[in-house]
mmCIF file of C-alpha atoms in Angstrom:
data_model
loop_
_atom_site.group_PDB
_atom_site.id
_atom_site.type_symbol
_atom_site.label_atom_id
_atom_site.label_comp_id
_atom_site.label_asym_id
_atom_site.label_seq_id
_atom_site.Cartn_x
_atom_site.Cartn_y
_atom_site.Cartn_z
ATOM 1 C CA UNK A 1 -18.423 19.379 -3.793
ATOM 2 C CA UNK A 2 -21.360 17.224 -4.741
ATOM 3 C CA UNK A 3 -22.663 14.794 -2.131
ATOM 4 C CA UNK A 4 -22.705 11.072 -2.740
ATOM 5 C CA UNK A 5 -26.423 10.952 -3.697
ATOM 6 C CA UNK A 6 -25.824 13.576 -6.377
ATOM 7 C CA UNK A 7 -22.837 11.493 -7.705
ATOM 8 C CA UNK A 8 -24.954 8.498 -7.906
ATOM 9 C CA UNK A 9 -27.764 10.274 -9.711
ATOM 10 C CA UNK A 10 -25.286 11.537 -12.361
ATOM 11 C CA UNK A 11 -23.748 8.093 -12.852
ATOM 12 C CA UNK A 12 -24.013 6.627 -16.390
ATOM 13 C CA UNK A 13 -26.999 4.413 -17.138
ATOM 14 C CA UNK A 14 -28.501 5.419 -13.752
ATOM 15 C CA UNK A 15 -31.776 6.191 -15.523
ATOM 16 C CA UNK A 16 -32.063 2.815 -17.328
ATOM 17 C CA UNK A 17 -34.886 0.729 -15.817
ATOM 18 C CA UNK A 18 -33.684 -2.178 -13.737
ATOM 19 C CA UNK A 19 -30.046 -1.182 -13.776
ATOM 20 C CA UNK A 20 -28.175 -1.598 -10.520
ATOM 21 C CA UNK A 21 -24.436 -1.843 -10.138
ATOM 22 C CA UNK A 22 -23.280 -5.427 -9.295
ATOM 23 C CA UNK A 23 -20.386 -5.518 -6.862
ATOM 24 C CA UNK A 24 -17.688 -8.089 -7.491
ATOM 25 C CA UNK A 25 -17.688 -11.083 -5.239
ATOM 26 C CA UNK A 26 -15.680 -10.526 -2.073
ATOM 27 C CA UNK A 27 -15.119 -14.193 -1.159
ATOM 28 C CA UNK A 28 -14.318 -17.330 -3.180
ATOM 29 C CA UNK A 29 -14.503 -20.642 -1.264
ATOM 30 C CA UNK A 30 -12.681 -22.597 -3.993
ATOM 31 C CA UNK A 31 -9.688 -20.246 -3.884
ATOM 32 C CA UNK A 32 -9.608 -20.500 -0.080
ATOM 33 C CA UNK A 33 -9.438 -24.386 -0.403
ATOM 34 C CA UNK A 34 -6.699 -24.186 -2.972
ATOM 35 C CA UNK A 35 -4.766 -21.853 -0.626
ATOM 36 C CA UNK A 36 -5.260 -24.535 2.129
ATOM 37 C CA UNK A 37 -3.703 -27.112 -0.145
ATOM 38 C CA UNK A 38 -0.685 -24.875 -1.018
ATOM 39 C CA UNK A 39 0.018 -24.150 2.744
ATOM 40 C CA UNK A 40 -0.410 -27.678 3.992
ATOM 41 C CA UNK A 41 1.000 -29.785 1.072
ATOM 42 C CA UNK A 42 2.992 -27.484 -1.206
ATOM 43 C CA UNK A 43 2.885 -26.358 -4.810
ATOM 44 C CA UNK A 44 2.185 -29.850 -6.328
ATOM 45 C CA UNK A 45 -0.959 -30.262 -4.262
ATOM 46 C CA UNK A 46 -1.950 -26.778 -5.121
ATOM 47 C CA UNK A 47 -1.554 -27.401 -8.895
ATOM 48 C CA UNK A 48 -3.451 -30.741 -8.561
ATOM 49 C CA UNK A 49 -6.359 -29.118 -6.777
ATOM 50 C CA UNK A 50 -6.563 -26.508 -9.601
ATOM 51 C CA UNK A 51 -6.726 -29.177 -12.283
ATOM 52 C CA UNK A 52 -9.238 -31.226 -10.391
ATOM 53 C CA UNK A 53 -11.582 -28.194 -9.872
ATOM 54 C CA UNK A 54 -10.851 -26.945 -13.372
ATOM 55 C CA UNK A 55 -9.677 -23.639 -11.904
ATOM 56 C CA UNK A 56 -7.160 -21.253 -13.506
ATOM 57 C CA UNK A 57 -4.245 -20.236 -11.290
ATOM 58 C CA UNK A 58 -5.110 -17.134 -9.335
ATOM 59 C CA UNK A 59 -1.595 -16.695 -7.783
ATOM 60 C CA UNK A 60 1.552 -15.680 -9.520
ATOM 61 C CA UNK A 61 4.933 -17.283 -8.952
ATOM 62 C CA UNK A 62 6.120 -14.501 -6.629
ATOM 63 C CA UNK A 63 2.904 -14.746 -4.598
ATOM 64 C CA UNK A 64 3.256 -18.541 -4.332
ATOM 65 C CA UNK A 65 6.843 -18.234 -3.173
ATOM 66 C CA UNK A 66 5.915 -15.464 -0.771
ATOM 67 C CA UNK A 67 3.078 -17.660 0.884
ATOM 68 C CA UNK A 68 5.337 -20.699 1.183
ATOM 69 C CA UNK A 69 8.126 -18.602 2.691
ATOM 70 C CA UNK A 70 5.779 -16.851 5.129
ATOM 71 C CA UNK A 71 3.842 -20.008 6.272
ATOM 72 C CA UNK A 72 4.602 -21.070 9.804
ATOM 73 C CA UNK A 73 3.861 -24.671 10.337
ATOM 74 C CA UNK A 74 2.228 -25.835 13.551
ATOM 75 C CA UNK A 75 4.268 -27.145 16.425
ATOM 76 C CA UNK A 76 4.586 -30.889 17.144
ATOM 77 C CA UNK A 77 1.928 -32.777 19.015
ATOM 78 C CA UNK A 78 3.619 -32.458 22.339
ATOM 79 C CA UNK A 79 4.250 -28.779 21.797
ATOM 80 C CA UNK A 80 0.940 -27.774 20.344
ATOM 81 C CA UNK A 81 -0.683 -24.647 21.540
ATOM 82 C CA UNK A 82 -3.986 -25.045 23.241
ATOM 83 C CA UNK A 83 -7.249 -23.578 21.747
ATOM 84 C CA UNK A 84 -7.475 -21.244 24.752
ATOM 85 C CA UNK A 85 -3.926 -19.943 24.100
ATOM 86 C CA UNK A 86 -4.692 -19.456 20.466
ATOM 87 C CA UNK A 87 -7.763 -17.263 21.276
ATOM 88 C CA UNK A 88 -5.629 -15.324 23.795
ATOM 89 C CA UNK A 89 -3.004 -14.698 21.352
ATOM 90 C CA UNK A 90 -5.473 -13.627 18.661
ATOM 91 C CA UNK A 91 -7.058 -11.158 21.184
ATOM 92 C CA UNK A 92 -3.619 -9.621 21.811
ATOM 93 C CA UNK A 93 -2.854 -9.293 18.058
ATOM 94 C CA UNK A 94 -2.449 -5.525 17.540
ATOM 95 C CA UNK A 95 -3.304 -5.827 13.858
ATOM 96 C CA UNK A 96 -6.916 -6.883 14.739
ATOM 97 C CA UNK A 97 -9.480 -5.416 12.273
ATOM 98 C CA UNK A 98 -11.850 -4.786 15.153
ATOM 99 C CA UNK A 99 -9.794 -1.746 16.488
ATOM 100 C CA UNK A 100 -11.680 1.583 16.181
ATOM 101 C CA UNK A 101 -10.712 4.546 18.175
ATOM 102 C CA UNK A 102 -14.240 5.467 19.149
ATOM 103 C CA UNK A 103 -15.923 2.125 18.998
ATOM 104 C CA UNK A 104 -13.825 -0.558 20.590
ATOM 105 C CA UNK A 105 -13.827 -2.770 23.763
ATOM 106 C CA UNK A 106 -10.015 -2.470 23.699
ATOM 107 C CA UNK A 107 -8.379 0.655 24.957
ATOM 108 C CA UNK A 108 -6.330 2.547 22.395
ATOM 109 C CA UNK A 109 -2.524 2.685 22.977
ATOM 110 C CA UNK A 110 -1.361 5.299 25.433
ATOM 111 C CA UNK A 111 0.272 8.273 23.633
ATOM 112 C CA UNK A 112 2.302 9.361 26.569
ATOM 113 C CA UNK A 113 4.051 12.038 24.595
ATOM 114 C CA UNK A 114 0.761 13.770 23.861
ATOM 115 C CA UNK A 115 -1.239 14.579 20.720
ATOM 116 C CA UNK A 116 -2.589 17.867 19.390
ATOM 117 C CA UNK A 117 -6.105 18.716 20.592
ATOM 118 C CA UNK A 118 -8.565 20.368 18.304
ATOM 119 C CA UNK A 119 -12.085 21.630 18.871
ATOM 120 C CA UNK A 120 -14.584 19.272 17.242
ATOM 121 C CA UNK A 121 -15.862 20.724 13.935
ATOM 122 C CA UNK A 122 -13.280 23.552 13.890
ATOM 123 C CA UNK A 123 -12.397 24.785 10.478
ATOM 124 C CA UNK A 124 -8.741 24.940 9.583
ATOM 125 C CA UNK A 125 -8.942 25.887 5.933
ATOM 126 C CA UNK A 126 -9.334 24.071 2.633
ATOM 127 C CA UNK A 127 -7.530 20.824 1.947
ATOM 128 C CA UNK A 128 -4.577 21.187 -0.477
ATOM 129 C CA UNK A 129 -2.811 18.393 -2.208
ATOM 130 C CA UNK A 130 0.717 18.488 -3.547
ATOM 131 C CA UNK A 131 2.308 15.884 -5.700
ATOM 132 C CA UNK A 132 6.043 15.154 -6.024
ATOM 133 C CA UNK A 133 7.830 12.863 -8.340
ATOM 134 C CA UNK A 134 11.377 11.409 -8.235
ATOM 135 C CA UNK A 135 13.704 11.759 -10.040
ATOM 136 C CA UNK A 136 12.801 15.274 -10.869
ATOM 137 C CA UNK A 137 14.240 17.604 -13.475
ATOM 138 C CA UNK A 138 15.394 20.935 -12.019
ATOM 139 C CA UNK A 139 17.275 22.180 -9.031
ATOM 140 C CA UNK A 140 15.882 19.477 -6.690
ATOM 141 C CA UNK A 141 16.557 16.032 -8.131
ATOM 142 C CA UNK A 142 15.173 13.997 -5.196
ATOM 143 C CA UNK A 143 12.017 15.947 -4.742
ATOM 144 C CA UNK A 144 10.182 13.252 -2.741
ATOM 145 C CA UNK A 145 12.813 12.923 -0.086
ATOM 146 C CA UNK A 146 13.157 16.612 0.217
ATOM 147 C CA UNK A 147 9.460 17.011 0.619
ATOM 148 C CA UNK A 148 9.430 14.599 3.529
ATOM 149 C CA UNK A 149 12.403 16.365 5.159
ATOM 150 C CA UNK A 150 10.713 19.776 4.760
ATOM 151 C CA UNK A 151 7.639 18.493 6.499
ATOM 152 C CA UNK A 152 9.750 17.165 9.435
ATOM 153 C CA UNK A 153 11.594 20.490 9.692
ATOM 154 C CA UNK A 154 8.198 22.360 9.753
ATOM 155 C CA UNK A 155 6.818 20.279 12.756
ATOM 156 C CA UNK A 156 6.012 22.117 15.943
ATOM 157 C CA UNK A 157 3.708 19.830 17.821
ATOM 158 C CA UNK A 158 4.003 16.098 16.880
ATOM 159 C CA UNK A 159 5.372 13.720 14.154
ATOM 160 C CA UNK A 160 3.949 10.290 13.617
ATOM 161 C CA UNK A 161 5.619 8.028 11.098
ATOM 162 C CA UNK A 162 4.314 4.635 9.868
ATOM 163 C CA UNK A 163 6.753 2.660 7.738
ATOM 164 C CA UNK A 164 7.207 -1.023 6.729
ATOM 165 C CA UNK A 165 11.007 -0.492 6.271
ATOM 166 C CA UNK A 166 12.872 2.492 7.743
ATOM 167 C CA UNK A 167 16.515 2.685 6.717
ATOM 168 C CA UNK A 168 16.878 6.326 5.478
ATOM 169 C CA UNK A 169 19.608 7.885 7.679
ATOM 170 C CA UNK A 170 18.905 11.477 6.567
ATOM 171 C CA UNK A 171 15.246 11.333 7.342
ATOM 172 C CA UNK A 172 15.894 9.646 10.716
ATOM 173 C CA UNK A 173 18.558 12.341 11.502
ATOM 174 C CA UNK A 174 15.910 14.966 10.847
ATOM 175 C CA UNK A 175 13.582 13.226 13.369
ATOM 176 C CA UNK A 176 16.414 13.185 15.876
ATOM 177 C CA UNK A 177 16.925 16.898 15.393
ATOM 178 C CA UNK A 178 13.192 17.571 15.851
ATOM 179 C CA UNK A 179 13.288 15.770 19.136
ATOM 180 C CA UNK A 180 16.399 17.206 20.599
ATOM 181 C CA UNK A 181 16.453 20.793 19.348
ATOM 182 C CA UNK A 182 12.849 21.650 18.918
ATOM 183 C CA UNK A 183 11.388 19.304 21.524
ATOM 184 C CA UNK A 184 8.814 17.800 19.115
ATOM 185 C CA UNK A 185 7.456 14.340 20.176
ATOM 186 C CA UNK A 186 8.071 11.623 17.537
ATOM 187 C CA UNK A 187 6.068 8.347 17.220
ATOM 188 C CA UNK A 188 7.425 5.604 14.915
ATOM 189 C CA UNK A 189 5.477 2.575 13.934
ATOM 190 C CA UNK A 190 7.337 -0.190 12.007
ATOM 191 C CA UNK A 191 6.699 -3.635 10.618
ATOM 192 C CA UNK A 192 7.950 -6.128 13.215
ATOM 193 C CA UNK A 193 9.554 -8.312 10.462
ATOM 194 C CA UNK A 194 11.840 -5.368 9.351
ATOM 195 C CA UNK A 195 12.699 -3.927 12.864
ATOM 196 C CA UNK A 196 16.176 -5.487 12.608
ATOM 197 C CA UNK A 197 16.972 -3.177 9.599
ATOM 198 C CA UNK A 198 15.961 -0.108 11.671
ATOM 199 C CA UNK A 199 18.032 -1.153 14.614
ATOM 200 C CA UNK A 200 20.988 -1.755 12.386
ATOM 201 C CA UNK A 201 20.606 1.861 11.049
ATOM 202 C CA UNK A 202 20.466 3.109 14.681
ATOM 203 C CA UNK A 203 23.641 1.166 15.524
ATOM 204 C CA UNK A 204 25.520 2.680 12.535
ATOM 205 C CA UNK A 205 24.420 6.109 13.699
ATOM 206 C CA UNK A 206 25.510 5.263 17.349
ATOM 207 C CA UNK A 207 21.921 6.172 18.528
ATOM 208 C CA UNK A 208 19.731 4.357 20.951
ATOM 209 C CA UNK A 209 16.061 5.098 20.618
ATOM 210 C CA UNK A 210 15.315 4.034 24.173
ATOM 211 C CA UNK A 211 17.444 6.854 25.425
ATOM 212 C CA UNK A 212 15.491 9.529 23.490
ATOM 213 C CA UNK A 213 12.831 11.092 25.883
ATOM 214 C CA UNK A 214 10.689 12.382 23.060
ATOM 215 C CA UNK A 215 10.850 9.429 20.675
ATOM 216 C CA UNK A 216 8.708 6.280 20.827
ATOM 217 C CA UNK A 217 9.290 3.339 18.513
ATOM 218 C CA UNK A 218 6.691 0.561 18.307
ATOM 219 C CA UNK A 219 6.132 -2.385 15.965
ATOM 220 C CA UNK A 220 3.116 -4.049 14.515
ATOM 221 C CA UNK A 221 2.403 -7.111 12.344
ATOM 222 C CA UNK A 222 -0.040 -7.527 9.521
ATOM 223 C CA UNK A 223 -3.194 -9.685 9.670
ATOM 224 C CA UNK A 224 -2.778 -13.271 10.606
ATOM 225 C CA UNK A 225 -4.355 -15.985 8.449
ATOM 226 C CA UNK A 226 -4.851 -19.360 10.148
ATOM 227 C CA UNK A 227 -5.207 -22.430 8.020
ATOM 228 C CA UNK A 228 -7.106 -25.619 8.939
ATOM 229 C CA UNK A 229 -3.885 -27.544 9.166
ATOM 230 C CA UNK A 230 -2.793 -25.378 11.976
ATOM 231 C CA UNK A 231 -0.281 -23.384 9.887
ATOM 232 C CA UNK A 232 -0.455 -19.583 9.877
ATOM 233 C CA UNK A 233 0.649 -16.741 7.708
ATOM 234 C CA UNK A 234 1.587 -13.460 9.295
ATOM 235 C CA UNK A 235 1.069 -10.512 6.893
ATOM 236 C CA UNK A 236 3.264 -7.544 6.441
ATOM 237 C CA UNK A 237 2.581 -3.826 6.818
ATOM 238 C CA UNK A 238 2.760 -2.168 3.510
ATOM 239 C CA UNK A 239 2.162 1.383 4.663
ATOM 240 C CA UNK A 240 4.156 4.497 4.249
ATOM 241 C CA UNK A 241 2.743 7.782 5.713
ATOM 242 C CA UNK A 242 3.562 10.532 8.079
ATOM 243 C CA UNK A 243 1.344 12.824 10.140
ATOM 244 C CA UNK A 244 2.676 16.265 11.030
ATOM 245 C CA UNK A 245 1.093 18.472 13.739
ATOM 246 C CA UNK A 246 -2.422 16.686 13.159
ATOM 247 C CA UNK A 247 -2.975 18.843 9.983
ATOM 248 C CA UNK A 248 -0.669 17.527 7.333
ATOM 249 C CA UNK A 249 -0.095 14.017 5.974
ATOM 250 C CA UNK A 250 2.429 12.662 3.534
ATOM 251 C CA UNK A 251 2.171 9.333 1.906
ATOM 252 C CA UNK A 252 3.689 7.459 -1.028
ATOM 253 C CA UNK A 253 7.102 6.048 -2.068
ATOM 254 C CA UNK A 254 10.278 7.549 -3.344
ATOM 255 C CA UNK A 255 8.777 7.392 -6.812
ATOM 256 C CA UNK A 256 5.837 9.643 -5.889
ATOM 257 C CA UNK A 257 4.650 11.436 -2.767
ATOM 258 C CA UNK A 258 1.322 13.051 -1.981
ATOM 259 C CA UNK A 259 1.181 15.798 0.694
ATOM 260 C CA UNK A 260 -2.217 16.671 2.128
ATOM 261 C CA UNK A 261 -2.549 19.869 4.227
ATOM 262 C CA UNK A 262 -5.504 20.509 6.607
ATOM 263 C CA UNK A 263 -6.741 17.078 5.925
ATOM 264 C CA UNK A 264 -9.448 17.159 8.692
ATOM 265 C CA UNK A 265 -10.001 16.610 12.310
ATOM 266 C CA UNK A 266 -7.030 14.954 14.082
ATOM 267 C CA UNK A 267 -7.911 11.731 15.885
ATOM 268 C CA UNK A 268 -5.856 9.788 18.539
ATOM 269 C CA UNK A 269 -5.811 6.906 16.225
ATOM 270 C CA UNK A 270 -2.028 6.345 15.866
ATOM 271 C CA UNK A 271 -1.204 2.972 17.315
#
């Protein structure tokens, strides 16, 4: 595989004098101010700001509705949170972008059920990628779901699942079987906003995750945006992937799944 410098040398127009790629701007102050108007005063103030600044609308209707629905307005004057408490709450936010497993002043979460250990730099074969689509024509109609269940059944050391919404009873039953019959530790990380749906599924299955010795269920929130008005928007976790035995990862949706095998050195980075 060519290294990065070789790829850059082979890029089109690289040889032209004075040509350099121009990255798109990563920040737009006018859009931020428009967003502040939307959160603090609603859609009419947002539209008025766009007209006044001669800006085109950069948010679709579903995005505007989602922002207004997610915005949490500040407490009353007598119940307002102090600046010290806000800093403390921000420091305890597990969705912080400052978390790095090897470079962080915050200790990584304790994986009390263990994690596969590998020798640094050990070679475990070439990485292979398999793609599944659903619905599929042939013997297996639901190829994506079956691919996930196959990976769970093949697990021998550990399974780590990250999902925004987890309500599939068949897949959860497979995870239960891995814990109880094969004694495989299972970590499940869910979006806190959708935990209620997961618990409803557990109730329907008459299963209590707290009573399973080899299963740990945790929740996390998305990044939090604080507006000048004191309102805040807590983001969602739009992730779907599963790690199996530290050497296989499956990601995607029920429309398409990608499975990577021998994807690299396993890190204790599952939070």
